[in-house]
């Protein structure tokens, strides 16, 4: 069965749109892009498209590649203090002269849509309430939608990156999964992935996961994105794995749409917090 991220995204966004209209919510997302990264521009366009669709205002700050770090810091501080701004995204990557971690950690944690500030990550580590990183939340919501049980499941995550693998391992442990994390130095990767009830690959290595690495009847979630000759290729060899796994995400069309939906979901969560003081 296909884990259809587009369908779930559309259902989530339809509910959110209704809520925003009914409660006349005024939500504004500020997105900061420094430089001309082409992939970032596509991601921002996509975020803008779905925000507009549900009635969220997007304010873009497109800064030149030679912008000084101090200017980015001052902009973040100004947006932190602007009560009309609900959430802030500093789009990654930034030019080398700018320290992404330093700048993004200055975002007010209550406006931290991506869930990357130290406050949110620390609370995730402690298993406390936090804004979850959007891809992590999107994967969990997709599994929930298809009633795939996380508690007690044997989950293997391939990749320990700061954006997906690492925070995902914490979030899934908080949900009582038994989590194994594999990476580029892992020996006999296939022996480990074959034990997974739920296998989640987030490496960016095209077709790393083939039919010999998947347990029959398992769930396979493909997060990785590589571009080959202009086409998106996932970590999972979908054609070979689809008949072995019981559930599988397409890529594109699986985790990507859920990530965008969760940006909007996080903004709603922040608005609720703001209202509740
Ligand atoms: P990182 O580059 O930070 O991490 C990649 C991870 O993959 C590392 O832990 C690395 O291991 C591991 N890895 C690399 N090669 C292998 C290998 N041959 N076998 C096993 N592990 C390997 O990536 P991110 O966490 O930022 O993102 C992961 C992927 O997810 C990317 O392709 C990214 O584009 C995609 N992505 C997709 C999103 C979506 O919405 N669909 C959203 C965000 C990201 P090591 O630590 O040892 O170097």
PDB file of C-alpha atoms in Angstrom, residues 150-273:
ATOM      1  CA  UNK A 150       5.000   3.215  16.453  1.00  0.00           C
ATOM      2  CA  UNK A 151       4.985   2.151  20.106  1.00  0.00           C
ATOM      3  CA  UNK A 152       7.041  -1.029  20.458  1.00  0.00           C
ATOM      4  CA  UNK A 153       7.938  -1.130  16.748  1.00  0.00           C
ATOM      5  CA  UNK A 154      11.461  -2.026  15.746  1.00  0.00           C
ATOM      6  CA  UNK A 155      12.447   1.044  13.727  1.00  0.00           C
ATOM      7  CA  UNK A 156      15.673   1.433  11.772  1.00  0.00           C
ATOM      8  CA  UNK A 157      16.642   4.925  10.634  1.00  0.00           C
ATOM      9  CA  UNK A 158      19.389   5.156   8.027  1.00  0.00           C
ATOM     10  CA  UNK A 159      21.085   8.557   8.395  1.00  0.00           C
ATOM     11  CA  UNK A 160      21.931  10.588  11.497  1.00  0.00           C
ATOM     12  CA  UNK A 161      21.771  14.082  10.017  1.00  0.00           C
ATOM     13  CA  UNK A 162      20.713  17.029  12.154  1.00  0.00           C
ATOM     14  CA  UNK A 163      17.651  17.802  10.041  1.00  0.00           C
ATOM     15  CA  UNK A 164      16.083  14.340   9.808  1.00  0.00           C
ATOM     16  CA  UNK A 165      17.798  11.229  11.208  1.00  0.00           C
ATOM     17  CA  UNK A 166      18.980  12.500  14.575  1.00  0.00           C
ATOM     18  CA  UNK A 167      15.864  14.393  15.725  1.00  0.00           C
ATOM     19  CA  UNK A 168      13.672  11.614  14.287  1.00  0.00           C
ATOM     20  CA  UNK A 169      15.454   9.023  16.428  1.00  0.00           C
ATOM     21  CA  UNK A 170      14.662  11.088  19.550  1.00  0.00           C
ATOM     22  CA  UNK A 171      11.038  11.699  18.581  1.00  0.00           C
ATOM     23  CA  UNK A 172      10.401   8.007  17.857  1.00  0.00           C
ATOM     24  CA  UNK A 173      12.023   6.927  21.133  1.00  0.00           C
ATOM     25  CA  UNK A 174       9.734   9.409  22.888  1.00  0.00           C
ATOM     26  CA  UNK A 175       6.876   7.486  21.235  1.00  0.00           C
ATOM     27  CA  UNK A 176       8.209   4.204  22.667  1.00  0.00           C
ATOM     28  CA  UNK A 177       9.702   2.731  19.491  1.00  0.00           C
ATOM     29  CA  UNK A 178      12.883   0.684  19.674  1.00  0.00           C
ATOM     30  CA  UNK A 179      15.183   2.712  17.445  1.00  0.00           C
ATOM     31  CA  UNK A 180      18.391   1.721  15.680  1.00  0.00           C
ATOM     32  CA  UNK A 181      20.305   4.425  13.804  1.00  0.00           C
ATOM     33  CA  UNK A 182      22.609   3.443  10.933  1.00  0.00           C
ATOM     34  CA  UNK A 183      25.018   5.733   9.042  1.00  0.00           C
ATOM     35  CA  UNK A 184      27.875   5.756   6.556  1.00  0.00           C
ATOM     36  CA  UNK A 185      30.191   3.767   8.852  1.00  0.00           C
ATOM     37  CA  UNK A 186      27.613   1.094   9.669  1.00  0.00           C
ATOM     38  CA  UNK A 187      28.784  -2.405   8.768  1.00  0.00           C
ATOM     39  CA  UNK A 188      26.483  -4.841   6.968  1.00  0.00           C
ATOM     40  CA  UNK A 189      23.713  -2.277   6.602  1.00  0.00           C
ATOM     41  CA  UNK A 190      21.339  -4.761   4.954  1.00  0.00           C
ATOM     42  CA  UNK A 191      21.490  -7.128   7.955  1.00  0.00           C
ATOM     43  CA  UNK A 192      20.311  -4.289  10.167  1.00  0.00           C
ATOM     44  CA  UNK A 193      17.641  -2.844   7.870  1.00  0.00           C
ATOM     45  CA  UNK A 194      16.188  -6.332   7.327  1.00  0.00           C
ATOM     46  CA  UNK A 195      15.158  -6.418  10.990  1.00  0.00           C
ATOM     47  CA  UNK A 196      13.078  -3.269  10.742  1.00  0.00           C
ATOM     48  CA  UNK A 197       9.320  -3.290  11.155  1.00  0.00           C
ATOM     49  CA  UNK A 198       9.594   0.318   9.969  1.00  0.00           C
ATOM     50  CA  UNK A 199      12.593   1.348   7.862  1.00  0.00           C
ATOM     51  CA  UNK A 200      13.190   5.066   7.357  1.00  0.00           C
ATOM     52  CA  UNK A 201      15.971   6.161   5.054  1.00  0.00           C
ATOM     53  CA  UNK A 202      17.277   9.743   5.175  1.00  0.00           C
ATOM     54  CA  UNK A 203      20.678   9.799   3.512  1.00  0.00           C
ATOM     55  CA  UNK A 204      20.445  11.371   0.058  1.00  0.00           C
ATOM     56  CA  UNK A 205      22.202   8.343  -1.453  1.00  0.00           C
ATOM     57  CA  UNK A 206      20.216   7.350  -4.559  1.00  0.00           C
ATOM     58  CA  UNK A 207      18.697   3.855  -4.350  1.00  0.00           C
ATOM     59  CA  UNK A 208      20.732   2.883  -1.303  1.00  0.00           C
ATOM     60  CA  UNK A 209      17.928   0.566  -0.153  1.00  0.00           C
ATOM     61  CA  UNK A 210      17.119  -2.355  -2.412  1.00  0.00           C
ATOM     62  CA  UNK A 211      14.881  -5.428  -2.205  1.00  0.00           C
ATOM     63  CA  UNK A 212      17.486  -7.454  -0.300  1.00  0.00           C
ATOM     64  CA  UNK A 213      17.538  -4.966   2.583  1.00  0.00           C
ATOM     65  CA  UNK A 214      13.848  -4.917   3.452  1.00  0.00           C
ATOM     66  CA  UNK A 215      11.815  -7.262   5.652  1.00  0.00           C
ATOM     67  CA  UNK A 216       8.745  -8.679   3.889  1.00  0.00           C
ATOM     68  CA  UNK A 217       5.568  -7.023   5.181  1.00  0.00           C
ATOM     69  CA  UNK A 218       7.382  -4.039   6.672  1.00  0.00           C
ATOM     70  CA  UNK A 219       6.879  -0.284   6.316  1.00  0.00           C
ATOM     71  CA  UNK A 220       9.394   1.688   4.223  1.00  0.00           C
ATOM     72  CA  UNK A 221       9.643   5.475   4.393  1.00  0.00           C
ATOM     73  CA  UNK A 222      11.909   7.201   1.877  1.00  0.00           C
ATOM     74  CA  UNK A 223      13.038  10.663   2.989  1.00  0.00           C
ATOM     75  CA  UNK A 224      16.180  11.135   0.897  1.00  0.00           C
ATOM     76  CA  UNK A 225      16.247  13.480  -2.050  1.00  0.00           C
ATOM     77  CA  UNK A 226      18.846  13.368  -4.822  1.00  0.00           C
ATOM     78  CA  UNK A 227      18.606  15.049  -8.179  1.00  0.00           C
ATOM     79  CA  UNK A 228      19.794  13.036 -11.154  1.00  0.00           C
ATOM     80  CA  UNK A 229      19.455  14.663 -14.599  1.00  0.00           C
ATOM     81  CA  UNK A 230      16.845  16.996 -13.160  1.00  0.00           C
ATOM     82  CA  UNK A 231      14.742  14.161 -11.709  1.00  0.00           C
ATOM     83  CA  UNK A 232      14.192  13.499  -8.015  1.00  0.00           C
ATOM     84  CA  UNK A 233      15.516  10.122  -6.937  1.00  0.00           C
ATOM     85  CA  UNK A 234      14.960   8.722  -3.457  1.00  0.00           C
ATOM     86  CA  UNK A 235      17.089   6.539  -1.166  1.00  0.00           C
ATOM     87  CA  UNK A 236      14.818   3.574  -1.869  1.00  0.00           C
ATOM     88  CA  UNK A 237      14.643   1.630  -5.124  1.00  0.00           C
ATOM     89  CA  UNK A 238      10.865   1.897  -5.192  1.00  0.00           C
ATOM     90  CA  UNK A 239      10.277  -0.449  -8.146  1.00  0.00           C
ATOM     91  CA  UNK A 240      12.183  -3.272  -6.469  1.00  0.00           C
ATOM     92  CA  UNK A 241      10.986  -2.719  -2.906  1.00  0.00           C
ATOM     93  CA  UNK A 242       7.284  -1.984  -3.422  1.00  0.00           C
ATOM     94  CA  UNK A 243       6.206  -5.627  -3.640  1.00  0.00           C
ATOM     95  CA  UNK A 244       8.158  -6.639  -0.540  1.00  0.00           C
ATOM     96  CA  UNK A 245       7.069  -3.868   1.817  1.00  0.00           C
ATOM     97  CA  UNK A 246       3.461  -3.760   2.980  1.00  0.00           C
ATOM     98  CA  UNK A 247       3.492   0.044   3.102  1.00  0.00           C
ATOM     99  CA  UNK A 248       5.838   2.319   1.175  1.00  0.00           C
ATOM    100  CA  UNK A 249       6.128   6.035   0.454  1.00  0.00           C
ATOM    101  CA  UNK A 250       6.512   7.182  -3.124  1.00  0.00           C
ATOM    102  CA  UNK A 251       9.304   9.688  -3.632  1.00  0.00           C
ATOM    103  CA  UNK A 252       8.411  12.327  -4.622  1.00  0.00           C
ATOM    104  CA  UNK A 253       4.887  12.351  -3.174  1.00  0.00           C
ATOM    105  CA  UNK A 254       5.488  10.860   0.266  1.00  0.00           C
ATOM    106  CA  UNK A 255       7.451  12.701   2.942  1.00  0.00           C
ATOM    107  CA  UNK A 256       7.968  15.950   0.969  1.00  0.00           C
ATOM    108  CA  UNK A 257       4.291  17.021   0.953  1.00  0.00           C
ATOM    109  CA  UNK A 258       4.023  16.102   4.650  1.00  0.00           C
ATOM    110  CA  UNK A 259       6.974  18.360   5.476  1.00  0.00           C
ATOM    111  CA  UNK A 260       5.227  21.355   3.901  1.00  0.00           C
ATOM    112  CA  UNK A 261       1.960  20.496   5.677  1.00  0.00           C
ATOM    113  CA  UNK A 262       3.781  20.400   9.013  1.00  0.00           C
ATOM    114  CA  UNK A 263       5.248  23.880   8.514  1.00  0.00           C
ATOM    115  CA  UNK A 264       1.653  25.065   8.446  1.00  0.00           C
ATOM    116  CA  UNK A 265       0.658  22.764  11.298  1.00  0.00           C
ATOM    117  CA  UNK A 266       3.496  24.190  13.414  1.00  0.00           C
ATOM    118  CA  UNK A 267       2.316  27.732  12.638  1.00  0.00           C
ATOM    119  CA  UNK A 268      -1.164  26.812  13.883  1.00  0.00           C
ATOM    120  CA  UNK A 269       0.352  25.266  17.018  1.00  0.00           C
ATOM    121  CA  UNK A 270       2.306  28.502  17.613  1.00  0.00           C
ATOM    122  CA  UNK A 271      -0.761  30.660  17.088  1.00  0.00           C
ATOM    123  CA  UNK A 272      -2.647  28.563  19.666  1.00  0.00           C
ATOM    124  CA  UNK A 273       0.228  28.965  22.150  1.00  0.00           C
TER     125      UNK A 273
END
